[in-house]
PDB file of C-alpha atoms in Angstrom:
ATOM      1  CA  ALA B   1       0.000   0.000   0.000  1.00 63.00           C
ATOM      2  CA  VAL B   2       1.179   3.484  -0.781  1.00 67.00           C
ATOM      3  CA  ASN B   3      -0.257   5.360   2.190  1.00 82.00           C
ATOM      4  CA  ASP B   4      -1.604   4.854   5.710  1.00 82.00           C
ATOM      5  CA  ALA B   5      -5.244   5.097   4.649  1.00 87.00           C
ATOM      6  CA  ASN B   6      -4.767   2.337   2.076  1.00 90.00           C
ATOM      7  CA  GLU B   7      -2.894   0.145   4.557  1.00 90.00           C
ATOM      8  CA  LEU B   8      -5.726   0.440   7.077  1.00 91.00           C
ATOM      9  CA  GLU B   9      -8.370  -0.155   4.405  1.00 93.00           C
ATOM     10  CA  ILE B  10      -6.670  -3.321   3.133  1.00 93.00           C
ATOM     11  CA  VAL B  11      -6.675  -4.799   6.633  1.00 93.00           C
ATOM     12  CA  ARG B  12     -10.196  -3.542   7.435  1.00 93.00           C
ATOM     13  CA  LEU B  13     -11.594  -5.210   4.312  1.00 95.00           C
ATOM     14  CA  GLY B  14      -9.996  -8.574   5.103  1.00 95.00           C
ATOM     15  CA  GLY B  15      -6.994  -8.405   2.810  1.00 95.00           C
ATOM     16  CA  LEU B  16      -4.597  -9.543   5.487  1.00 95.00           C
ATOM     17  CA  GLU B  17      -5.979 -13.054   5.893  1.00 96.00           C
ATOM     18  CA  PRO B  18      -5.319 -14.224   2.307  1.00 97.00           C
ATOM     19  CA  ILE B  19      -1.763 -12.910   2.532  1.00 96.00           C
ATOM     20  CA  VAL B  20      -1.127 -14.826   5.757  1.00 95.00           C
ATOM     21  CA  GLN B  21      -2.784 -17.978   4.390  1.00 95.00           C
ATOM     22  CA  SER B  22      -0.646 -17.801   1.256  1.00 95.00           C
ATOM     23  CA  MET B  23       2.493 -17.290   3.305  1.00 93.00           C
ATOM     24  CA  ALA B  24       1.615 -20.299   5.464  1.00 92.00           C
ATOM     25  CA  LEU B  25       1.072 -22.396   2.330  1.00 92.00           C
ATOM     26  CA  ALA B  26       4.430 -21.304   0.922  1.00 91.00           C
ATOM     27  CA  ALA B  27       6.246 -21.921   4.211  1.00 88.00           C
ATOM     28  CA  GLU B  28       4.775 -25.419   4.525  1.00 87.00           C
ATOM     29  CA  GLY B  29       5.564 -26.213   0.904  1.00 87.00           C
ATOM     30  CA  LEU B  30       9.154 -25.075   1.234  1.00 85.00           C
ATOM     31  CA  ASP B  31       9.638 -27.355   4.236  1.00 79.00           C
ATOM     32  CA  GLY B  32       9.155 -30.416   2.021  1.00 71.00           C
ATOM     33  CA  ASN B  33      12.096 -31.583  -0.075  1.00 65.00           C
ATOM     34  CA  SER B  34      10.187 -33.505  -2.723  1.00 66.00           C
ATOM     35  CA  LYS B  35       9.374 -30.509  -4.914  1.00 67.00           C
ATOM     36  CA  VAL B  36      10.738 -29.985  -8.405  1.00 76.00           C
ATOM     37  CA  ASP B  37      12.784 -26.846  -9.058  1.00 78.00           C
ATOM     38  CA  ARG B  38       9.949 -25.016 -10.804  1.00 80.00           C
ATOM     39  CA  GLU B  39       7.545 -25.635  -7.926  1.00 86.00           C
ATOM     40  CA  MET B  40      10.170 -24.544  -5.384  1.00 85.00           C
ATOM     41  CA  GLY B  41      10.719 -21.371  -7.380  1.00 86.00           C
ATOM     42  CA  LEU B  42       7.014 -20.582  -7.331  1.00 91.00           C
ATOM     43  CA  LEU B  43       6.790 -21.216  -3.593  1.00 91.00           C
ATOM     44  CA  GLU B  44       9.830 -19.008  -3.019  1.00 90.00           C
ATOM     45  CA  GLU B  45       8.250 -16.197  -5.019  1.00 92.00           C
ATOM     46  CA  LEU B  46       4.943 -16.560  -3.169  1.00 94.00           C
ATOM     47  CA  ALA B  47       6.724 -16.428   0.196  1.00 92.00           C
ATOM     48  CA  THR B  48       8.732 -13.395  -0.909  1.00 92.00           C
ATOM     49  CA  GLN B  49       5.688 -11.456  -2.080  1.00 94.00           C
ATOM     50  CA  CYS B  50       3.721 -12.277   1.068  1.00 94.00           C
ATOM     51  CA  ALA B  51       6.594 -11.189   3.312  1.00 92.00           C
ATOM     52  CA  ARG B  52       6.888  -7.921   1.373  1.00 92.00           C
ATOM     53  CA  ALA B  53       3.170  -7.258   1.635  1.00 94.00           C
ATOM     54  CA  LEU B  54       3.233  -7.875   5.388  1.00 94.00           C
ATOM     55  CA  ARG B  55       6.260  -5.626   5.778  1.00 92.00           C
ATOM     56  CA  ASN B  56       4.477  -2.838   3.916  1.00 93.00           C
ATOM     57  CA  LEU B  57       1.242  -3.253   5.870  1.00 94.00           C
ATOM     58  CA  SER B  58       3.077  -3.397   9.200  1.00 92.00           C
ATOM     59  CA  VAL B  59       4.359   0.151   8.760  1.00 91.00           C
ATOM     60  CA  ASN B  60       1.010   1.174  10.236  1.00 89.00           C
ATOM     61  CA  ALA B  61       1.104   0.563  14.001  1.00 88.00           C
ATOM     62  CA  SER B  62      -2.479  -0.664  14.283  1.00 89.00           C
ATOM     63  CA  ASN B  63      -1.864  -3.209  11.536  1.00 92.00           C
ATOM     64  CA  LYS B  64       1.073  -4.704  13.457  1.00 91.00           C
ATOM     65  CA  THR B  65      -1.277  -6.033  16.111  1.00 90.00           C
ATOM     66  CA  ALA B  66      -3.617  -7.532  13.520  1.00 91.00           C
ATOM     67  CA  ILE B  67      -0.678  -9.177  11.753  1.00 92.00           C
ATOM     68  CA  GLN B  68       0.627 -10.688  14.989  1.00 90.00           C
ATOM     69  CA  LYS B  69      -2.829 -11.962  16.003  1.00 91.00           C
ATOM     70  CA  LEU B  70      -2.981 -14.020  12.809  1.00 91.00           C
ATOM     71  CA  GLY B  71       0.104 -15.993  13.846  1.00 88.00           C
ATOM     72  CA  THR B  72       2.449 -14.695  11.198  1.00 89.00           C
ATOM     73  CA  THR B  73       5.502 -14.799  13.455  1.00 87.00           C
ATOM     74  CA  ARG B  74       5.921 -18.569  13.253  1.00 86.00           C
ATOM     75  CA  HIS B  75       5.591 -18.549   9.459  1.00 85.00           C
ATOM     76  CA  LEU B  76       8.119 -15.739   9.108  1.00 85.00           C
ATOM     77  CA  GLN B  77      10.501 -17.571  11.428  1.00 84.00           C
ATOM     78  CA  SER B  78      10.096 -20.697   9.332  1.00 83.00           C
ATOM     79  CA  LEU B  79      10.967 -18.732   6.193  1.00 82.00           C
ATOM     80  CA  MET B  80      14.048 -17.278   7.880  1.00 79.00           C
ATOM     81  CA  ASN B  81      15.478 -20.793   7.958  1.00 72.00           C
ATOM     82  CA  TYR B  82      15.163 -21.104   4.188  1.00 68.00           C
ATOM     83  CA  PRO B  83      18.361 -20.217   2.302  1.00 66.00           C
ATOM     84  CA  ASN B  84      16.877 -17.654  -0.093  1.00 64.00           C
ATOM     85  CA  GLU B  85      18.070 -14.079   0.283  1.00 63.00           C
ATOM     86  CA  LYS B  86      14.852 -12.541  -1.039  1.00 59.00           C
TER      87      LYS B  86
END
C-alpha cells in the first residue's frame, strides 16, 4: 500500500488473511524436499511477495497487532530458515 489510509483499508476489508494464508502455504511447501525446481521457485516467489506485503502493511502501528494476532511470526521464522536471500 502506498499510504496509511490504504494500509488500514486493506486490513479492514480482510486483505490480510489471504496474505497470511498464502504465506503459510508457501512456508509449509518449502519445508518439504520432494518438490521440483519449478515448484520450489514458485513457492519461493509466493513467500517473498507475502513477506513484502506484510512488511508494507506493518508500517502502520495498528496493523502490526492484527498481523501478529494471525500468527504470522511462526511462518516468518520458518521462512528465515530457508536459504533464499529474497
